[in-house]
Tab-separated table of C-alpha atoms in Angstrom:
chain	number	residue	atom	x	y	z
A	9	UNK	CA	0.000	0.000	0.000
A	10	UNK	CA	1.141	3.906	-0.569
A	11	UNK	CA	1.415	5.940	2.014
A	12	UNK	CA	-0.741	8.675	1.739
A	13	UNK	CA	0.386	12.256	2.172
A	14	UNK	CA	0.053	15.907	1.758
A	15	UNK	CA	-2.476	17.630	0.702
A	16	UNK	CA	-6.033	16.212	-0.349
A	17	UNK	CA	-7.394	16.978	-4.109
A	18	UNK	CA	-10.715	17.907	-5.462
A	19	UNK	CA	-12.336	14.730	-4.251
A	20	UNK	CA	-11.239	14.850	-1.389
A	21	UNK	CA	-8.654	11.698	-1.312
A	22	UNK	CA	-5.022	12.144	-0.127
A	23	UNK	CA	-2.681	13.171	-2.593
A	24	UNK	CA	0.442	10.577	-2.988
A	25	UNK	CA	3.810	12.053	-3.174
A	26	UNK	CA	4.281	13.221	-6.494
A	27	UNK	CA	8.168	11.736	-7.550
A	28	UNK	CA	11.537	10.201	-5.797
A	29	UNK	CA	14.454	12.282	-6.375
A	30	UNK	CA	17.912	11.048	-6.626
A	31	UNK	CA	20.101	14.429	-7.628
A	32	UNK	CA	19.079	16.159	-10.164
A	33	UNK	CA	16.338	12.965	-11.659
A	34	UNK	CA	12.895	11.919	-10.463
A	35	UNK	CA	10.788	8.824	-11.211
A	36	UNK	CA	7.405	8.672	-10.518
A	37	UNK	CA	5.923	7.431	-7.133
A	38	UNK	CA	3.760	5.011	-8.955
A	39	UNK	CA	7.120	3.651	-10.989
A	40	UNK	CA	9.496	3.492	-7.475
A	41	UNK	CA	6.679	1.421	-5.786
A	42	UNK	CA	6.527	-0.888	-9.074
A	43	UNK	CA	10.508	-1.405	-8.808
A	44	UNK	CA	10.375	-1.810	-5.204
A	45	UNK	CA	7.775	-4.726	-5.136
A	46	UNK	CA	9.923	-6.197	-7.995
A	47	UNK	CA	12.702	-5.671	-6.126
A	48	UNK	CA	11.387	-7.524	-2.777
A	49	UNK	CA	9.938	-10.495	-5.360
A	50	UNK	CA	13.040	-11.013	-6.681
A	51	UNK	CA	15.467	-11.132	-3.515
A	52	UNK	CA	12.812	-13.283	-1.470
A	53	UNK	CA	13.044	-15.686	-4.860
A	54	UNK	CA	16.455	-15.945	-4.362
A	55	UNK	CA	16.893	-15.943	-0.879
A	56	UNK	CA	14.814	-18.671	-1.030
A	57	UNK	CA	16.610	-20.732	-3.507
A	58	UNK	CA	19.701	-20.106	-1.512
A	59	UNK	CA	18.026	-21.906	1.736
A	60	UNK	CA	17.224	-24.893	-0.661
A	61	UNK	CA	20.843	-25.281	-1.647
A	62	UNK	CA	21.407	-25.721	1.912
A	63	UNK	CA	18.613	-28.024	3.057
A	64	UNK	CA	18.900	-30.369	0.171
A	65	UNK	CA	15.745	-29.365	-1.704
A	66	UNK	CA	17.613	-27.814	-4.662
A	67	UNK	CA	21.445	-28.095	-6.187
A	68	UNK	CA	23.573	-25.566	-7.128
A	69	UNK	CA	22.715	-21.680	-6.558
A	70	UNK	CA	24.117	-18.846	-8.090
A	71	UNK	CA	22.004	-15.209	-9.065
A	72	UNK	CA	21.765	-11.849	-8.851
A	73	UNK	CA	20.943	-10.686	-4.945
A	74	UNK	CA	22.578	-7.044	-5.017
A	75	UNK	CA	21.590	-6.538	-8.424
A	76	UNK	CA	18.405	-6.013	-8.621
A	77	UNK	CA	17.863	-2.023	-8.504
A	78	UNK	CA	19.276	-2.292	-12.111
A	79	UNK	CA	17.757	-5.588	-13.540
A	80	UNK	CA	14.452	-4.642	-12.210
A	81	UNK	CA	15.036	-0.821	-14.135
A	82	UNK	CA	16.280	-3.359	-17.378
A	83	UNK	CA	13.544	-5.658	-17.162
A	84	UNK	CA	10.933	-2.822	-17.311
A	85	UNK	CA	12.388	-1.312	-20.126
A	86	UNK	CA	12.633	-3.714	-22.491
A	87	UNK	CA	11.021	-4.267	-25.776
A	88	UNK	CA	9.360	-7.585	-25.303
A	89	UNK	CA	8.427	-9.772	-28.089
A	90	UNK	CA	9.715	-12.880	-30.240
A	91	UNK	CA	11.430	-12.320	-33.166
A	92	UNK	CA	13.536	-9.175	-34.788
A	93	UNK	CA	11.044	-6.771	-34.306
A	94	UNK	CA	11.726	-6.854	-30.650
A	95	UNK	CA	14.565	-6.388	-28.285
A	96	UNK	CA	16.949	-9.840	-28.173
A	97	UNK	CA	18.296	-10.725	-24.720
A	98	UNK	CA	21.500	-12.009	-24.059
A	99	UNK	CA	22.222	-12.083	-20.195
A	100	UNK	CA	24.035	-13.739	-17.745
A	101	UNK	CA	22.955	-15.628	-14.281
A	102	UNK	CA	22.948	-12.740	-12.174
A	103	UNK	CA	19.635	-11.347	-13.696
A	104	UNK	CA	16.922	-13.048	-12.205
A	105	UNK	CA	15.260	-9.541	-11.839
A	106	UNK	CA	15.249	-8.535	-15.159
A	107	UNK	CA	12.822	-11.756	-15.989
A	108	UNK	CA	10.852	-10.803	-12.704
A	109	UNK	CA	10.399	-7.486	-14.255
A	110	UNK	CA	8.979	-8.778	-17.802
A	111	UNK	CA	6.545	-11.132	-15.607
A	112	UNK	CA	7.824	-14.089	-15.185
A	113	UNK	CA	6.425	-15.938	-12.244
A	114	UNK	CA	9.076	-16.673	-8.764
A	115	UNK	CA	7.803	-20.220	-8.824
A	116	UNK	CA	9.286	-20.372	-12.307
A	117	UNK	CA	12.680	-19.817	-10.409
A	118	UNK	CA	11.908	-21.865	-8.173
A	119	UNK	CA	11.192	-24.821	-10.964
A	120	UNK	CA	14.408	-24.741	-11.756
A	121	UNK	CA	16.213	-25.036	-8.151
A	122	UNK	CA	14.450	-27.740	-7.589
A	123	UNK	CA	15.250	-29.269	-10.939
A	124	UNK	CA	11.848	-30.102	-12.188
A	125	UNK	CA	10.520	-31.209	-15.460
A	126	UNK	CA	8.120	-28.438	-15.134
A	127	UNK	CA	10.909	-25.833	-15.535
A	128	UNK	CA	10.445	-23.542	-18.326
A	129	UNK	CA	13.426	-22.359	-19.354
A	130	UNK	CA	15.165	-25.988	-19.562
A	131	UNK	CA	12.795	-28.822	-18.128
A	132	UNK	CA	15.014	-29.266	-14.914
A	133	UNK	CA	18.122	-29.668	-16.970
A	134	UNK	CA	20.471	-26.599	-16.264
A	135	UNK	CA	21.380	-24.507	-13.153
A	136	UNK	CA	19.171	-21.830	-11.403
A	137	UNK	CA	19.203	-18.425	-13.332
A	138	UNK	CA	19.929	-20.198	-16.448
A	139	UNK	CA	17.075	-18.444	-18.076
A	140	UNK	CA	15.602	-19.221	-21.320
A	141	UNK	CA	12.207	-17.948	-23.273
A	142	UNK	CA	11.659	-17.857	-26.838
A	143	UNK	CA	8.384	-15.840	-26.701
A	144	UNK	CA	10.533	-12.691	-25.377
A	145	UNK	CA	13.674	-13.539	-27.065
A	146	UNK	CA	15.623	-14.346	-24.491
A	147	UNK	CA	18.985	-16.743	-25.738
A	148	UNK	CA	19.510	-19.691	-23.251
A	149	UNK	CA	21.768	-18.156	-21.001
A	150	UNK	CA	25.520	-20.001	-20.753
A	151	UNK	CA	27.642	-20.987	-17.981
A	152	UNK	CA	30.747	-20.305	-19.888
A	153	UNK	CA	32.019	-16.720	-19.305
A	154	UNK	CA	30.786	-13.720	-21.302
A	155	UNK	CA	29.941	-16.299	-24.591
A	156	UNK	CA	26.873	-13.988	-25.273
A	157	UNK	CA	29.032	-11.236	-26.443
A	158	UNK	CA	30.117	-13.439	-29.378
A	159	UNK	CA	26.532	-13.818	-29.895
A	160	UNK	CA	24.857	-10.865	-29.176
A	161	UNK	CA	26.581	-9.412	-32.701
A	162	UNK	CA	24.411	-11.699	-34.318
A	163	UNK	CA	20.797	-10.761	-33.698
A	164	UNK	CA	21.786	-7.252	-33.692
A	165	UNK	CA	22.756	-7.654	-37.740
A	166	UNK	CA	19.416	-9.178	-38.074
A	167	UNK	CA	17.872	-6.105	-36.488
A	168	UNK	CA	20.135	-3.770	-38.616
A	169	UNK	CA	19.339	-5.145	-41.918
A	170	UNK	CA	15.736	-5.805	-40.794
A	171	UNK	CA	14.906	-2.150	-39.758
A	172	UNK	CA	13.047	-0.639	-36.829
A	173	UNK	CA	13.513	0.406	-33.309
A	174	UNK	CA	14.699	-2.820	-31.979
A	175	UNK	CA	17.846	-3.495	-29.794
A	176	UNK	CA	19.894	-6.545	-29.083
A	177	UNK	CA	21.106	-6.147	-24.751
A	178	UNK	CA	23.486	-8.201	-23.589
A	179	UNK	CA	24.620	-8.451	-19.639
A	180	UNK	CA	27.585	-9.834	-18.648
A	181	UNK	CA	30.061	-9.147	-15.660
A	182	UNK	CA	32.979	-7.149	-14.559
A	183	UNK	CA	35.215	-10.479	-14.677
A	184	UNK	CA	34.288	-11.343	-17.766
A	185	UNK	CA	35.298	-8.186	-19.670
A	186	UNK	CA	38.539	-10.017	-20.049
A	187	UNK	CA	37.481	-12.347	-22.065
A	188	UNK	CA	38.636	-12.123	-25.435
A	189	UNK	CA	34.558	-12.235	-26.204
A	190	UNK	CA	33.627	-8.973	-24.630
A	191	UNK	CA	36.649	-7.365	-26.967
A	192	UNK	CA	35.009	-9.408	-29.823
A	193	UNK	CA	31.740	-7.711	-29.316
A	194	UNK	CA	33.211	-4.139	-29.348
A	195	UNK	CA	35.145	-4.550	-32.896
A	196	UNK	CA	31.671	-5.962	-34.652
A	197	UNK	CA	29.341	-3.940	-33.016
A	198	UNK	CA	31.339	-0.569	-33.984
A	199	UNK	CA	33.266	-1.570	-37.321
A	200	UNK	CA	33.069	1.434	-39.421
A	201	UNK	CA	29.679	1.824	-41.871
A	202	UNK	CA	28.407	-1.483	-40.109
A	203	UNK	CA	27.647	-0.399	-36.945
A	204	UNK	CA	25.158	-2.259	-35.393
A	205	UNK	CA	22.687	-1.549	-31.909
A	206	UNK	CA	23.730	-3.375	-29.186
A	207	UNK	CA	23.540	-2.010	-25.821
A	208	UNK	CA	26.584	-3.902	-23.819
A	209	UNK	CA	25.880	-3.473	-20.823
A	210	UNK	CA	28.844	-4.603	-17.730
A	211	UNK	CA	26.949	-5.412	-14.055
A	212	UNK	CA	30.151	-4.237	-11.808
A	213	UNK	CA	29.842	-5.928	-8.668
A	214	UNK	CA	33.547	-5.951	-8.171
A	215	UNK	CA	34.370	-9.666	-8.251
A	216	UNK	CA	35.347	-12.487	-10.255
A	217	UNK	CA	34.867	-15.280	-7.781
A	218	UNK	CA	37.154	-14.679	-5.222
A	219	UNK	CA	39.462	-12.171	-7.347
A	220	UNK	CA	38.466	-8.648	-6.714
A	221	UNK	CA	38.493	-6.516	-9.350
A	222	UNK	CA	40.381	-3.753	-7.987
A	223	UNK	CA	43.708	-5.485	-8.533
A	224	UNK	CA	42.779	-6.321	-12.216
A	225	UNK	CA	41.675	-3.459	-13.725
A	226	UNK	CA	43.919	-0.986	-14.964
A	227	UNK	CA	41.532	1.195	-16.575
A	228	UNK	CA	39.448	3.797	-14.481
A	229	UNK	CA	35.955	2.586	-15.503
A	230	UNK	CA	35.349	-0.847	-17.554
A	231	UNK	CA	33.118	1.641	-20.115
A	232	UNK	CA	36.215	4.064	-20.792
A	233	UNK	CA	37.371	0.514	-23.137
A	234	UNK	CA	34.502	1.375	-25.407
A	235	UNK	CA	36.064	4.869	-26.514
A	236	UNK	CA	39.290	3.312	-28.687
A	237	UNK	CA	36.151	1.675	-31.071
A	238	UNK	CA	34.202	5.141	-30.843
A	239	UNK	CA	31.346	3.420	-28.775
A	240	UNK	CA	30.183	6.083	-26.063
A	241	UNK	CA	29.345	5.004	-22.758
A	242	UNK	CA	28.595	5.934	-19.362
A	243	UNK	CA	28.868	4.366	-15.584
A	244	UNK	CA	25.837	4.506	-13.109
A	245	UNK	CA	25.291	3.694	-9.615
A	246	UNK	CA	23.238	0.659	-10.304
A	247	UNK	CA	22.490	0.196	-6.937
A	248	UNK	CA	20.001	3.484	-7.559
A	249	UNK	CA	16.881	2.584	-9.311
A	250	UNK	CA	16.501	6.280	-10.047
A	251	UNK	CA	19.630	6.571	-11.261
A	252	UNK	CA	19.800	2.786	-13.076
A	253	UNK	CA	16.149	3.854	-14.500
A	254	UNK	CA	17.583	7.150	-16.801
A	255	UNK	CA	20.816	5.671	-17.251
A	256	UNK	CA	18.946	2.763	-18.869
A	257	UNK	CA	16.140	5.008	-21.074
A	258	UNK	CA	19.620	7.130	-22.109
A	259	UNK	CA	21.341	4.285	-23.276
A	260	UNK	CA	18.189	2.191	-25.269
A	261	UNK	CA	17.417	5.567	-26.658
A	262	UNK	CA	20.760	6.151	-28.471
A	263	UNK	CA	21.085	2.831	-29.476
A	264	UNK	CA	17.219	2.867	-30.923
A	265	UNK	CA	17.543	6.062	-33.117
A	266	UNK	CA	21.374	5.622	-33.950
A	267	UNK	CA	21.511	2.048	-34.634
A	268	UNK	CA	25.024	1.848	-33.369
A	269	UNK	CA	26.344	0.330	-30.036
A	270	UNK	CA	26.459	1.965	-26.200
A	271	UNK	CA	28.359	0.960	-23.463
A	272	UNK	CA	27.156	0.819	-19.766
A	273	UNK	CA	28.579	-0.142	-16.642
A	274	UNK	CA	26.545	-0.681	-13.789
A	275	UNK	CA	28.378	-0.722	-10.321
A	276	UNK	CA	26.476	-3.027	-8.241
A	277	UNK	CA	26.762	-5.300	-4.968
A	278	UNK	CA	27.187	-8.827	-4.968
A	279	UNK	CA	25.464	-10.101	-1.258
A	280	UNK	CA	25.661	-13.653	-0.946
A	281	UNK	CA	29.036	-14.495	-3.007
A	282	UNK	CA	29.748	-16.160	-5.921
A	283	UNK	CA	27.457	-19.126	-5.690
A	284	UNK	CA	26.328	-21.884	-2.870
A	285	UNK	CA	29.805	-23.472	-3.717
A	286	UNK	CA	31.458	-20.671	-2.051
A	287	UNK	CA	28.882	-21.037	0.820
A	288	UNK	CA	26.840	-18.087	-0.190
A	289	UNK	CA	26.675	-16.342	2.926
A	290	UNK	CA	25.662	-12.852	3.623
A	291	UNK	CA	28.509	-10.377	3.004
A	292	UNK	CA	27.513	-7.389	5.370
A	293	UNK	CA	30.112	-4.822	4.105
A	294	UNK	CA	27.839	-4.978	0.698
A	295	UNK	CA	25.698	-2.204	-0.158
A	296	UNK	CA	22.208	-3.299	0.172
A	297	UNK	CA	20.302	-1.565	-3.295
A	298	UNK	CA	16.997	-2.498	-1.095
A	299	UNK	CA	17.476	-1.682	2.039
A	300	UNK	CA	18.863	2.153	0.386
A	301	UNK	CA	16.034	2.262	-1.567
A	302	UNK	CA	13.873	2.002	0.661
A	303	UNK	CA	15.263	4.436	3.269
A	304	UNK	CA	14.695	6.948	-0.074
A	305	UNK	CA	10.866	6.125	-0.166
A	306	UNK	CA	10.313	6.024	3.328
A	307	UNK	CA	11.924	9.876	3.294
A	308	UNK	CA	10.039	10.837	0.362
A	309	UNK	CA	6.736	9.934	2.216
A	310	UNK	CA	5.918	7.245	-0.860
A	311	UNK	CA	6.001	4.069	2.117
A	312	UNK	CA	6.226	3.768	5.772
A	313	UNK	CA	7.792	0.860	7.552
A	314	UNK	CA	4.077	-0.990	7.516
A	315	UNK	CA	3.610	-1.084	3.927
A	316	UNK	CA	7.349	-2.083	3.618
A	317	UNK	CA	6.946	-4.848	5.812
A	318	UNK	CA	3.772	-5.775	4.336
A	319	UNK	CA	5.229	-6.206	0.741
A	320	UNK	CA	8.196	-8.242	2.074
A	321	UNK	CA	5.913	-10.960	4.004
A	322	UNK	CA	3.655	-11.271	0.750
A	323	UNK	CA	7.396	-12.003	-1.242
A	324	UNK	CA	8.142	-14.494	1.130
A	325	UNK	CA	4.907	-15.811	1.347
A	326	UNK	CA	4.999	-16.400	-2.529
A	327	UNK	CA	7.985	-17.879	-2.541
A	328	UNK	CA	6.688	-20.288	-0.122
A	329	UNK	CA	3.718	-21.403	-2.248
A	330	UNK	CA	5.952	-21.841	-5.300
A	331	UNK	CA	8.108	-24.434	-3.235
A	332	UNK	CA	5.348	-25.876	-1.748
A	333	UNK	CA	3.897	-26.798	-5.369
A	334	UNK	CA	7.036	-27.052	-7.102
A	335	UNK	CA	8.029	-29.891	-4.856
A	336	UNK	CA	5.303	-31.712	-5.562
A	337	UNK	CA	5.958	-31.940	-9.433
A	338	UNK	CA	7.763	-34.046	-11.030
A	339	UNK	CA	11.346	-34.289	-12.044
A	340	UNK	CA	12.684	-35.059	-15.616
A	341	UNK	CA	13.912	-38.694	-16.384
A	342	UNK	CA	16.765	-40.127	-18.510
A	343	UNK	CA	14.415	-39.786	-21.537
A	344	UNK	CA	14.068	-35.857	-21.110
A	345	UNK	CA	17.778	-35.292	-21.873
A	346	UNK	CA	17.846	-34.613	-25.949
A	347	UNK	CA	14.096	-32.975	-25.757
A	348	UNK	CA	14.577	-29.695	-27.561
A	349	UNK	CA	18.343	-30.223	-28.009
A	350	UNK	CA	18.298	-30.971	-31.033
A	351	UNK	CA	16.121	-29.399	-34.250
A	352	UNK	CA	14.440	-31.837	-36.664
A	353	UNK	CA	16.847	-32.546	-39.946
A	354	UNK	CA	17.036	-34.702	-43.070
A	355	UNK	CA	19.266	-36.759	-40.785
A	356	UNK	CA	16.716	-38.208	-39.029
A	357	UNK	CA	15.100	-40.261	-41.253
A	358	UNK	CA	18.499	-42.042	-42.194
A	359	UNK	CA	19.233	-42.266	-38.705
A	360	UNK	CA	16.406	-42.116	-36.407
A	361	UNK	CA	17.071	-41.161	-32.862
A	362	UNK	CA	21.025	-41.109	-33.354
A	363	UNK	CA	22.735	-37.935	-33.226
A	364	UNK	CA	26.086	-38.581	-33.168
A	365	UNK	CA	27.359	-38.002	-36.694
A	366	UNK	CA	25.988	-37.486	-40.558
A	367	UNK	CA	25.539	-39.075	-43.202
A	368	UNK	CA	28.128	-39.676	-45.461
């Protein structure tokens, strides 16, 4: 619920506090209640799968808790849709938000913690935050490092030659910017006369496993790399929705009407570690994007501590109720392995059911 303050309008009802102000930018108090829900859905999702790592009701964790200000900003932003007319998503694990954002459902999340054949994005068969969903083009997402900058080239020369508005995003880390991928993805996305709109965007959250990033980094800012290849850029505090929300719009924008590539760093917090194989414990030296973000709506008179609280026990009570149903569903078999692996070919019919080599 909003708090209601101020003055009362011509009807006589309270009048909400109009906008949330981080410096000199506002969002709406309607938008910064939005993010903030998403926000609270999205932790208590993953805080969740985190305690079933632990108690033996999922496998291996890993995900985006710290990130969320920004995904949740991305998420909302985005041009959903399948096919080239629409924005193509190429992310990483850590943005479990961004798919809360475009609607997709925690017990979805939870599907895949718990490894069951219900699991949309890969029937059970790949880690949590391994996202996948062809009806808003989002490509399976990899466990090898920054991969999707390799790919993200290639829908965004689709969209190029195809015309239109649309944008090809890609998400990847501050780790994986040393990949040789990330440097492939700057020379074809800014090649001269081919220049194509991709919006690369780097979540900062200062590791790469258990190397911090301070001692690898020469450069100032990770963007500051997109200048040699002309690709402008900028760096945001992406544990600001306000902030995160216009740095975003800014971004999409130039890469929409220009058709040529952006680069934006995001400087976020990473709370539980790397994964559940480093223990994933809470790291309380971490900037907390909720727990600031809602100290800014609770000054700006948009929520009081009741209607904070309130939202938080309805995200944990729906993550809950996911795991209570989830568990109950069942779990893929030996069979399920080569579903929707492989695509139907001329091969099949010479040999059925083997995909191991071609014909001669």
């Amino acid at each position: 619920m909003l708090n209601k303050i101020g003055p009362t309008g011509d009807n006589g009802a309270a009048v909400l506090a109009a906008e949330v102000a981080s410096g000199s930018e506002a969002l709406s108090a309607e938008r910064c209640v939005q993010l903030h829900r998403i926000m609270v859905r999205s932790r208590a999702m993953e805080e969740r799968m985190i305690k079933m790592s632990k108690s033996g009701e999922g496998y291996f964790w890993i995900g985006g808790p710290g990130e969320e200000a920004f995904n949740a900003c991305l998420g909302l932003q985005v041009k959903k849709g399948c096919g080239p007319d629409f924005d193509f998503l190429h992310l990483h694990y850590r943005n479990s938000a961004t798919l809360v954002a475009m609607g997709m459902p925690l017990i979805d999340g939870i599907r895949q913690m718990a490894m069951t054949a219900t699991d949309p994005h890969s029937m059970g068969r790949n880690f949590s935050g391994h996202f996948a969903r062809r009806a808003w083009n989002i490509v399976p997402i990899s466990s090898v490092i920054e991969v999707q900058l390799v790919m993200a080239p290639g829908t965004a020369i689709v969209q190029k030659r195809r015309g239109g508005d649309a944008i090809t995003i890609v998400c990847g880390g501050d780790a994986g910017s040393a990949e040789g991928d990330f440097a492939s993805c700057l020379i074809w996305s800014s090649r001269p006369g081919n220049e194509l709109p991709v919006l690369i965007i780097v979540e900062n959250n200062g590791w790469g496993i258990s190397t911090s990033a301070d001692g690898q980094h020469g450069e100032r800012h990770i963007f500051d790399r997109g200048k040699a290849f002309g690709i402008p850029g900028e760096v945001v505090d992406g544990n600001d929705p306000v902030a995160s929300w216009h740095a975003l719009d800014r971004a999409m924008t130039y890469c929409r009407r220009e058709r040529k590539p952006f680069l934006l760093e995001a400087l976020v917090s990473r709370l539980y570690g790397h994964s559940s194989s480093s223990g994933a414990h809470r790291v309380q030296s971490e900037v907390d994007c909720i727990a600031m973000f809602e100290r800014k709506l609770m000054n700006a008179g948009v929520l009081d501590r009741l209607a904070i609280q309130s939202i938080h026990e309805e995200a944990e009570a729906e993550t809950e109720a996911a795991l209570e149903l989830a568990q109950a569903e069942q779990r893929p078999t030996p069979a399920d392995v080569v579903k929707h692996t492989y695509a139907d070919s001329p091969v099949d019919a010479v040999y059925p059911g083997d995909y191991t080599e071609l014909p001669t």
